[in-house]
Amino acid sequence: MRLVLIGPPGAGKGTQAKRLSQSFSVPHLSTGDLLREAVSKKTPLGKKAEPYISKGELVPDNIVLDIVEEKIRGSESGFILDGFPRNIEQARELDLCLERDGRKLDAVINIDIKEDTVVERLKNRLVCPKCGAILSVKDVSSTWICPRCKAKLKKRADDTEETIKNRIKVYMDYTLPLLDYYRKKGILIDIIGEGSPDEVFDRIVKSL
Ligand code: AMP
């Protein structure tokens, strides 16, 4: 299975990608997670990426493509891509990379959601640094303890009001054109992203 999840920040791509990965036993590949890991480990790549991530800008294509191509090549069972591609150039490079191995994407899931909903979700988003769970301040106690692994939950550094606004603008300017790109290829599936994670997951599985 070779899937791409597209949607604005806060649409639930990470949550749904994790579930799909578990259900279908296909690796989840999140460029955001890989870049954040590089930033926290202060690797040369992380040092280059950090200024872009903290402003909500896209990290330059050459940096992101290097990480993705290596992971994709090594994944025989396929992948669930979350956060990549983010612009037309990356989408073309992904196609070329797959074509070289005689492969192509099976489907691109567009998680369609209102801007008000994503802003509300991002402002309240908490992540578990240990197990990677994505939660909301509304669903946990005031001590912010992960219900699964009991680690202390954190806010993402780029979930600030100003960066959220810029990430939504960057999505509109660069990522939205991908919908037409994949619609023309006949592989785009539109999914309503409103509602609970279970409801959205059911819609995705039924559509596949
Ligand atoms: P995400 O976790 O997908 O919301 O990504 C967090 C941040 O990582 C984004 O705001 C970008 O700065 C950077 N990033 C993640 N994926 C990409 C990508 N495919 N291309 C460029 N920058 C990316």
Coordinates of C-alpha atoms and ligand atoms in Angstrom, one line a residue:
M1 CA 0.0 0.0 0.0
R2 CA 1.4 3.4 -1.0
L3 CA -0.7 6.2 0.4
V4 CA -0.3 10.0 0.8
L5 CA -2.3 12.0 3.4
I6 CA -2.9 15.6 2.5
G7 CA -4.7 18.2 4.7
P8 CA -4.0 21.5 6.5
P9 CA -2.0 21.4 9.7
G10 CA -4.4 20.1 12.4
A11 CA -6.5 18.1 10.0
G12 CA -5.6 14.8 11.7
K13 CA -3.1 13.5 9.2
G14 CA -0.7 12.2 11.9
T15 CA -3.5 10.5 14.0
Q16 CA -5.0 8.8 10.9
A17 CA -1.6 7.8 9.5
K18 CA -0.7 6.1 12.8
R19 CA -4.0 4.2 12.7
L20 CA -3.7 3.2 9.1
S21 CA -0.1 2.1 9.7
Q22 CA -1.2 -0.2 12.5
S23 CA -4.3 -1.6 10.7
F24 CA -2.5 -2.3 7.4
S25 CA 1.0 -3.0 8.8
V26 CA 2.5 -0.4 6.5
P27 CA 5.2 2.0 7.8
H28 CA 4.1 5.6 8.7
L29 CA 6.5 8.2 7.3
S30 CA 6.0 11.7 8.7
T31 CA 8.5 14.3 7.4
G32 CA 7.5 16.6 10.3
D33 CA 8.4 13.9 12.9
L34 CA 11.7 13.1 11.1
L35 CA 12.6 16.8 11.0
R36 CA 11.6 17.4 14.6
E37 CA 13.8 14.4 15.7
A38 CA 16.7 15.9 13.7
V39 CA 16.2 19.3 15.4
S40 CA 16.0 17.8 18.9
K41 CA 19.2 15.7 18.2
K42 CA 20.9 18.9 16.8
T43 CA 22.1 17.0 13.7
P44 CA 23.5 19.1 10.8
L45 CA 20.1 18.5 9.0
G46 CA 18.2 19.6 12.1
K47 CA 20.2 22.8 12.5
K48 CA 19.4 23.7 8.9
A49 CA 15.7 22.9 9.2
E50 CA 15.0 24.5 12.6
P51 CA 14.6 28.2 11.5
Y52 CA 12.1 27.2 8.9
I53 CA 10.0 25.0 11.2
S54 CA 9.9 27.6 14.0
K55 CA 8.5 30.1 11.5
G56 CA 6.0 27.7 10.0
E57 CA 7.8 27.9 6.6
L58 CA 8.6 24.9 4.4
V59 CA 12.0 23.4 4.8
P60 CA 13.9 23.6 1.5
D61 CA 13.0 20.7 -0.9
N62 CA 16.5 19.3 -1.2
I63 CA 16.7 18.7 2.6
V64 CA 13.3 17.0 2.8
L65 CA 13.8 15.0 -0.5
D66 CA 17.0 13.4 0.8
I67 CA 15.3 12.0 3.9
V68 CA 12.1 10.8 2.1
E69 CA 13.8 9.1 -0.9
E70 CA 16.0 7.1 1.4
K71 CA 13.1 5.9 3.5
I72 CA 10.8 5.1 0.5
R73 CA 13.5 3.0 -1.3
G74 CA 13.9 0.9 1.8
S75 CA 10.2 0.2 2.3
E76 CA 9.1 -2.9 0.3
S77 CA 5.7 -3.1 2.0
G78 CA 4.9 0.5 0.9
F79 CA 4.3 3.6 3.1
I80 CA 1.8 6.0 4.5
L81 CA 3.2 9.5 3.9
D82 CA 2.1 12.2 6.2
G83 CA 3.3 15.8 5.5
F84 CA 4.9 15.0 2.2
P85 CA 4.6 16.1 -0.5
R86 CA 3.9 19.7 0.5
N87 CA 4.3 21.3 -3.0
I88 CA 4.2 20.4 -6.6
E89 CA 8.0 20.1 -6.9
Q90 CA 8.0 17.5 -4.1
A91 CA 5.1 15.6 -5.7
R92 CA 6.9 15.4 -9.0
E93 CA 10.1 14.2 -7.3
L94 CA 8.0 11.5 -5.5
D95 CA 6.5 10.3 -8.7
L96 CA 10.0 10.1 -10.3
C97 CA 11.5 8.3 -7.3
L98 CA 8.7 5.7 -7.4
E99 CA 8.8 5.3 -11.2
R100 CA 12.5 4.5 -11.0
D101 CA 11.5 1.3 -9.1
G102 CA 8.4 0.7 -11.3
R103 CA 6.0 1.7 -8.5
K104 CA 3.3 4.4 -8.2
L105 CA 1.0 5.8 -5.6
D106 CA -2.2 3.9 -4.9
A107 CA -4.2 6.8 -3.5
V108 CA -4.0 10.3 -2.0
I109 CA -6.4 11.0 0.8
N110 CA -7.4 14.7 1.1
I111 CA -8.6 15.4 4.7
D112 CA -11.0 18.3 4.1
I113 CA -11.7 20.4 7.2
K114 CA -12.8 23.9 8.1
E115 CA -10.2 26.5 9.0
D116 CA -11.9 27.3 12.4
T117 CA -11.7 23.6 13.4
V118 CA -8.0 23.4 12.6
V119 CA -7.1 26.6 14.5
E120 CA -9.0 25.3 17.5
R121 CA -7.4 21.9 17.4
L122 CA -3.8 23.2 17.0
K123 CA -4.2 25.7 19.9
N124 CA -5.3 22.8 22.1
R125 CA -2.9 20.1 20.7
L126 CA -0.7 18.1 23.0
V127 CA 1.8 15.4 22.0
C128 CA 3.4 12.7 24.0
P129 CA 7.2 12.8 23.6
K130 CA 7.4 9.1 24.5
C131 CA 4.7 7.2 22.6
G132 CA 3.9 9.9 20.0
A133 CA 0.2 10.1 20.9
I134 CA -1.6 13.2 19.7
L135 CA -4.2 14.5 22.2
S136 CA -6.1 17.7 23.1
V137 CA -5.9 19.7 26.4
K138 CA -9.7 19.1 26.5
D139 CA -9.2 15.3 26.7
V140 CA -6.6 15.1 29.5
S141 CA -6.4 16.2 33.1
S142 CA -4.8 19.5 34.0
T143 CA -1.5 17.7 34.8
W144 CA -1.1 16.8 31.1
I145 CA -0.2 13.2 31.7
C146 CA -0.3 10.8 28.7
P147 CA -3.2 8.3 29.4
R148 CA -1.3 5.6 27.5
C149 CA 2.3 5.7 28.7
K150 CA 2.1 8.3 31.6
A151 CA 4.7 10.6 30.2
K152 CA 4.3 14.4 30.6
L153 CA 2.5 15.7 27.4
K154 CA 4.0 18.7 25.6
K155 CA 2.8 21.5 23.2
R156 CA 4.6 21.5 19.9
A157 CA 7.0 24.5 19.6
D158 CA 5.3 25.5 16.3
D159 CA 1.7 25.4 17.7
T160 CA 1.8 29.2 18.6
E161 CA -0.9 31.6 17.3
E162 CA 1.4 33.4 14.9
T163 CA 3.1 30.2 13.5
I164 CA -0.3 28.5 13.1
K165 CA -1.5 31.4 10.9
N166 CA 1.6 31.1 8.8
R167 CA 1.4 27.4 8.4
I168 CA -2.2 27.7 7.2
K169 CA -1.2 30.3 4.7
V170 CA 1.7 28.1 3.5
Y171 CA -0.7 25.2 3.1
M172 CA -3.1 27.4 1.0
D173 CA -0.3 28.8 -1.2
Y174 CA 1.9 25.7 -1.8
T175 CA 0.0 22.5 -0.8
L176 CA -3.5 23.1 -2.0
P177 CA -2.5 23.0 -5.7
L178 CA -1.6 19.4 -5.1
L179 CA -5.2 18.5 -5.0
D180 CA -5.6 19.3 -8.7
Y181 CA -2.4 17.6 -9.5
Y182 CA -3.6 14.3 -7.9
R183 CA -7.3 14.7 -9.0
K184 CA -6.1 14.9 -12.7
K185 CA -4.2 11.6 -12.1
G186 CA -7.5 10.1 -10.8
I187 CA -6.1 9.0 -7.4
L188 CA -7.5 11.7 -5.1
I189 CA -10.0 10.7 -2.4
D190 CA -11.8 13.5 -0.5
I191 CA -12.6 12.7 3.1
I192 CA -14.6 14.9 5.5
G193 CA -12.2 15.6 8.4
E194 CA -14.8 16.9 10.9
G195 CA -15.8 14.6 13.7
S196 CA -14.0 12.2 16.0
P197 CA -10.8 10.3 14.9
D198 CA -12.9 7.1 14.9
E199 CA -15.4 8.6 12.5
V200 CA -12.7 10.0 10.2
F201 CA -10.8 6.6 10.2
D202 CA -14.0 4.7 9.3
R203 CA -14.6 7.1 6.3
I204 CA -11.0 6.6 5.1
V205 CA -11.1 2.8 5.4
K206 CA -14.5 2.6 3.6
S207 CA -13.1 4.8 0.8
L208 CA -10.0 2.6 0.1
Ligands
AMP1 P1 4.1 18.8 10.3 O1 4.5 17.9 11.4 O2 3.8 18.0 9.0 O3 3.0 19.8 10.6 O4 5.4 19.6 9.8 C1 6.0 20.5 10.7 C2 7.0 21.4 10.0 O5 8.0 20.7 9.4 C3 6.3 22.2 8.8 O6 5.7 23.4 9.2 C4 7.6 22.5 7.9 O7 8.4 23.5 8.5 C5 8.4 21.2 8.1 N1 8.0 20.2 7.1 C6 7.4 19.0 7.3 N2 7.2 18.3 6.1 C7 7.7 19.1 5.2 C8 7.8 19.0 3.8 N3 7.4 17.9 3.1 N4 8.5 20.0 3.1 C9 8.9 21.1 3.7 N5 8.9 21.3 5.1 C10 8.2 20.3 5.8

